[in-house]
Tab-separated table of C-alpha atoms in Angstrom:
chain	number	residue	atom	x	y	z
A	1	PHE	CA	148.440	177.823	257.298
A	2	GLY	CA	149.422	175.819	260.397
A	3	HIS	CA	147.049	173.011	259.310
A	4	VAL	CA	148.804	172.771	255.946
A	5	LEU	CA	152.247	172.808	257.546
A	6	ARG	CA	151.248	170.049	259.985
A	7	HIS	CA	149.872	167.955	257.117
A	8	LEU	CA	153.173	168.330	255.232
A	9	GLU	CA	155.219	167.475	258.327
A	10	VAL	CA	153.213	164.298	258.918
A	11	ASP	CA	153.557	163.346	255.251
A	12	LEU	CA	157.346	163.902	255.383
A	13	LEU	CA	157.661	161.783	258.529
A	14	LYS	CA	155.782	158.938	256.855
A	15	ARG	CA	158.033	159.181	253.798
A	16	ASP	CA	161.158	159.209	256.003
A	17	GLU	CA	159.963	156.028	257.735
A	18	GLU	CA	159.313	154.383	254.357
A	19	ILE	CA	162.759	155.370	253.109
A	20	ALA	CA	164.447	154.071	256.281
A	21	SER	CA	162.599	150.762	255.936
A	22	HIS	CA	163.617	150.415	252.294
A	23	HIS	CA	167.206	151.329	253.195
A	24	ASP	CA	167.332	148.551	255.807
A	25	LYS	CA	165.930	146.012	253.352
A	26	LEU	CA	168.367	147.045	250.647
A	27	GLY	CA	171.213	146.722	253.192
A	28	ALA	CA	170.166	143.115	253.843
A	29	ILE	CA	170.062	142.466	250.096
A	30	GLU	CA	173.552	143.950	249.793
A	31	GLU	CA	174.787	141.555	252.502
A	32	GLY	CA	173.238	138.679	250.554
A	33	PHE	CA	175.078	139.677	247.419
A	34	GLY	CA	178.307	139.774	249.458
A	35	HIS	CA	177.648	136.174	250.484
A	36	VAL	CA	177.038	135.213	246.842
A	37	LEU	CA	180.319	136.849	245.867
A	38	ARG	CA	182.265	135.050	248.626
A	39	THR	CA	180.697	131.704	247.687
A	40	THR	CA	181.520	132.278	244.016
A	41	ARG	CA	185.154	133.016	244.897
A	42	GLU	CA	185.358	129.900	247.070
A	43	LEU	CA	183.929	127.872	244.213
A	44	ARG	CA	186.422	129.301	241.742
A	45	GLU	CA	189.349	128.726	244.103
A	46	GLY	CA	188.203	125.184	244.836
A	47	VAL	CA	187.868	124.312	241.154
A	48	LEU	CA	191.238	125.849	240.342
A	49	ALA	CA	192.921	124.012	243.223
A	50	GLN	CA	191.402	120.733	242.067
A	51	LEU	CA	192.543	121.340	238.512
A	52	ASP	CA	196.043	122.210	239.767
A	53	ARG	CA	196.167	118.825	241.520
A	54	GLY	CA	195.554	117.286	238.145
A	55	GLY	CA	192.431	115.359	238.674
A	56	ASP	CA	188.736	115.262	239.195
A	57	SER	CA	188.245	113.366	242.419
A	58	GLY	CA	184.882	112.866	244.003
A	59	GLU	CA	185.983	115.311	246.698
A	60	GLY	CA	186.440	118.138	244.177
A	61	ARG	CA	183.097	117.407	242.588
A	62	ALA	CA	181.358	117.375	245.995
A	63	LEU	CA	182.913	120.751	246.844
A	64	VAL	CA	181.761	122.284	243.552
A	65	ASP	CA	178.274	120.777	243.937
A	66	ASP	CA	177.964	122.040	247.524
A	67	ARG	CA	179.092	125.569	246.632
A	68	LEU	CA	176.838	125.704	243.568
A	69	ARG	CA	173.838	124.683	245.676
A	70	ILE	CA	174.611	127.430	248.212
A	71	LEU	CA	175.066	129.925	245.392
A	72	GLU	CA	171.789	128.909	243.737
A	73	SER	CA	169.874	129.214	247.011
A	74	CYS	CA	171.373	132.657	247.705
A	75	VAL	CA	170.548	133.919	244.236
A	76	GLU	CA	166.946	132.675	244.537
A	77	ASP	CA	166.534	134.386	247.926
A	78	LEU	CA	168.038	137.618	246.606
A	79	ALA	CA	165.849	137.576	243.510
A	80	LYS	CA	162.748	137.210	245.700
A	81	ALA	CA	163.910	139.971	248.058
A	82	LEU	CA	164.561	142.301	245.125
A	83	ALA	CA	161.163	141.536	243.587
A	84	ASP	CA	159.424	142.183	246.917
A	85	GLU	CA	161.316	145.425	247.465
A	86	SER	CA	160.606	146.552	243.920
A	87	GLU	CA	156.896	145.932	244.435
A	88	SER	CA	156.998	147.813	247.724
A	89	LEU	CA	158.776	150.763	246.124
A	90	SER	CA	156.260	150.843	243.283
A	91	LEU	CA	153.506	151.260	245.888
A	92	SER	CA	155.133	154.445	247.163
A	93	ARG	CA	155.464	155.968	243.686
A	94	LYS	CA	152.988	158.504	242.458
A	95	LYS	CA	150.763	157.532	239.554
A	96	PRO	CA	149.077	159.842	237.056
A	97	ILE	CA	145.306	159.783	237.604
A	98	SER	CA	143.044	161.280	234.935
A	99	ILE	CA	140.171	163.345	236.300
A	100	SER	CA	137.275	164.817	234.349
A	101	TRP	CA	134.157	166.816	235.183
A	102	LEU	CA	131.272	167.517	232.822
A	103	GLY	CA	128.975	170.482	233.275
A	104	SER	CA	128.321	174.168	232.802
A	105	ALA	CA	131.206	176.144	234.323
A	106	GLN	CA	134.017	178.582	233.741
A	107	ASP	CA	136.464	177.238	236.340
A	108	VAL	CA	136.813	173.726	237.822
A	109	LYS	CA	139.346	172.512	240.387
A	110	LEU	CA	139.745	169.132	242.074
A	111	MET	CA	140.393	169.703	245.774
A	112	GLY	CA	141.171	167.013	248.291
A	113	SER	CA	143.024	165.316	251.084
A	114	PHE	CA	145.869	164.485	248.673
A	115	ASP	CA	147.380	167.929	249.442
A	116	GLY	CA	145.596	168.813	252.664
A	117	TRP	CA	142.824	170.657	250.801
A	118	THR	CA	145.241	173.478	249.940
A	119	ASN	CA	145.970	173.977	246.237
A	120	GLY	CA	144.054	171.293	244.404
A	121	GLU	CA	144.414	170.510	240.728
A	122	GLN	CA	143.124	172.888	238.074
A	123	LEU	CA	141.071	171.164	235.373
A	124	SER	CA	141.085	172.521	231.813
A	125	PRO	CA	138.039	172.738	229.528
A	126	ASP	CA	138.385	170.279	226.630
A	127	HIS	CA	135.110	170.391	224.711
A	128	ASP	CA	132.064	172.630	224.527
A	129	TYR	CA	129.215	170.272	223.710
A	130	ALA	CA	127.008	171.722	220.934
A	131	GLY	CA	127.677	175.252	222.124
A	132	GLY	CA	125.254	174.749	224.991
A	133	GLY	CA	127.681	175.888	227.670
A	134	ILE	CA	128.300	172.305	228.799
A	135	ALA	CA	132.007	171.540	228.804
A	136	GLU	CA	134.243	168.672	229.791
A	137	PHE	CA	137.021	169.758	232.144
A	138	SER	CA	139.941	167.391	232.571
A	139	GLY	CA	143.327	167.153	234.166
A	140	GLU	CA	145.825	164.786	235.673
A	141	VAL	CA	146.929	164.529	239.282
A	142	LEU	CA	149.916	162.527	240.543
A	143	LEU	CA	148.910	160.421	243.554
A	144	ARG	CA	150.369	157.590	245.575
A	145	PRO	CA	148.197	154.508	246.051
A	146	GLY	CA	145.640	155.141	248.753
A	147	VAL	CA	142.155	156.427	249.491
A	148	TYR	CA	141.507	160.150	249.183
A	149	GLU	CA	138.559	162.389	249.918
A	150	VAL	CA	137.978	164.914	247.128
A	151	LYS	CA	135.461	167.512	246.028
A	152	PHE	CA	135.137	169.691	242.950
A	153	LEU	CA	135.328	173.472	243.301
A	154	VAL	CA	133.164	174.676	240.398
A	155	ASP	CA	133.033	178.422	239.866
A	156	GLY	CA	133.750	178.891	243.581
A	157	ARG	CA	131.109	176.405	244.779
A	158	TRP	CA	131.746	172.942	246.222
A	159	GLN	CA	130.211	170.101	244.212
A	160	LEU	CA	130.242	166.328	244.380
A	161	MET	CA	130.602	164.043	241.397
A	162	PRO	CA	127.315	162.088	241.591
A	163	GLU	CA	128.781	158.996	239.894
A	164	TRP	CA	131.585	158.633	242.461
A	165	PRO	CA	131.261	157.053	245.909
A	166	THR	CA	130.906	159.475	248.826
A	167	SER	CA	132.043	159.567	252.432
A	168	GLY	CA	128.504	160.158	253.715
A	169	SER	CA	124.923	160.876	252.761
A	170	ASP	CA	124.906	164.640	253.455
A	171	PRO	CA	125.961	166.449	250.246
A	172	VAL	CA	127.225	169.455	252.221
A	173	SER	CA	129.575	167.683	254.636
A	174	SER	CA	130.435	164.576	252.612
A	175	ASN	CA	133.158	164.227	249.991
A	176	ASN	CA	133.756	161.986	247.013
A	177	ILE	CA	136.067	159.031	247.571
A	178	LEU	CA	138.941	158.521	245.128
A	179	VAL	CA	140.781	155.192	245.365
A	180	VAL	CA	144.211	154.924	243.744
A	181	GLU	CA	145.541	151.371	243.439
C-alpha cells in the first residue's frame, strides 16, 4: 500500500508543478492584456483629443499610428502565448485510449504503470467468435500523453500482447509498452 501511496504523491507533486507553471504563464498573459487595454485607452483618448481640437494634423495621425502598431504587436504576442499555453495544457489532459485483447478467457484486465500497477482497467467481452471460446475484450482507459508499461491480467495470469512492443526480451519480467501521444 505504501508503494501506491508514494506513486500517488509523486504524481500529485508533478501535477502541482505543472499547474504552478501554467498559472505563472497565464499571469504573464494577463499582464499583456492589461498593456493592450492601456494602449487602447491611450489611443482612444488621443483620437478624441485630436478631434476636439478640430483637425487632423500629422501629429495626431502619428500618435494613432504609433499606438496601433504597439497594440497590434501586443495582440500578436498574446495570441502566440495563448496558443502555446493551450497546446501545453492539452498535453496534460487525459485522452481516451481504446484497448482490446483477443483470446480465450473469462476475465481480462489491463494493468500498468499508469496507476502504479494497482487497479488496472477491466476489459469487457464484446464478441464470441464462432462459439469457439475466443472472445474480443475491449475497454477504454483515460491517459495523459506519455510512455507506459502495461501487461494483461488474463484469468489471473500475466500475459503480453505479442503485437505490441515490449520493455525487454524476457516474457516473464518484461512488459508491453503503450505510447500515448
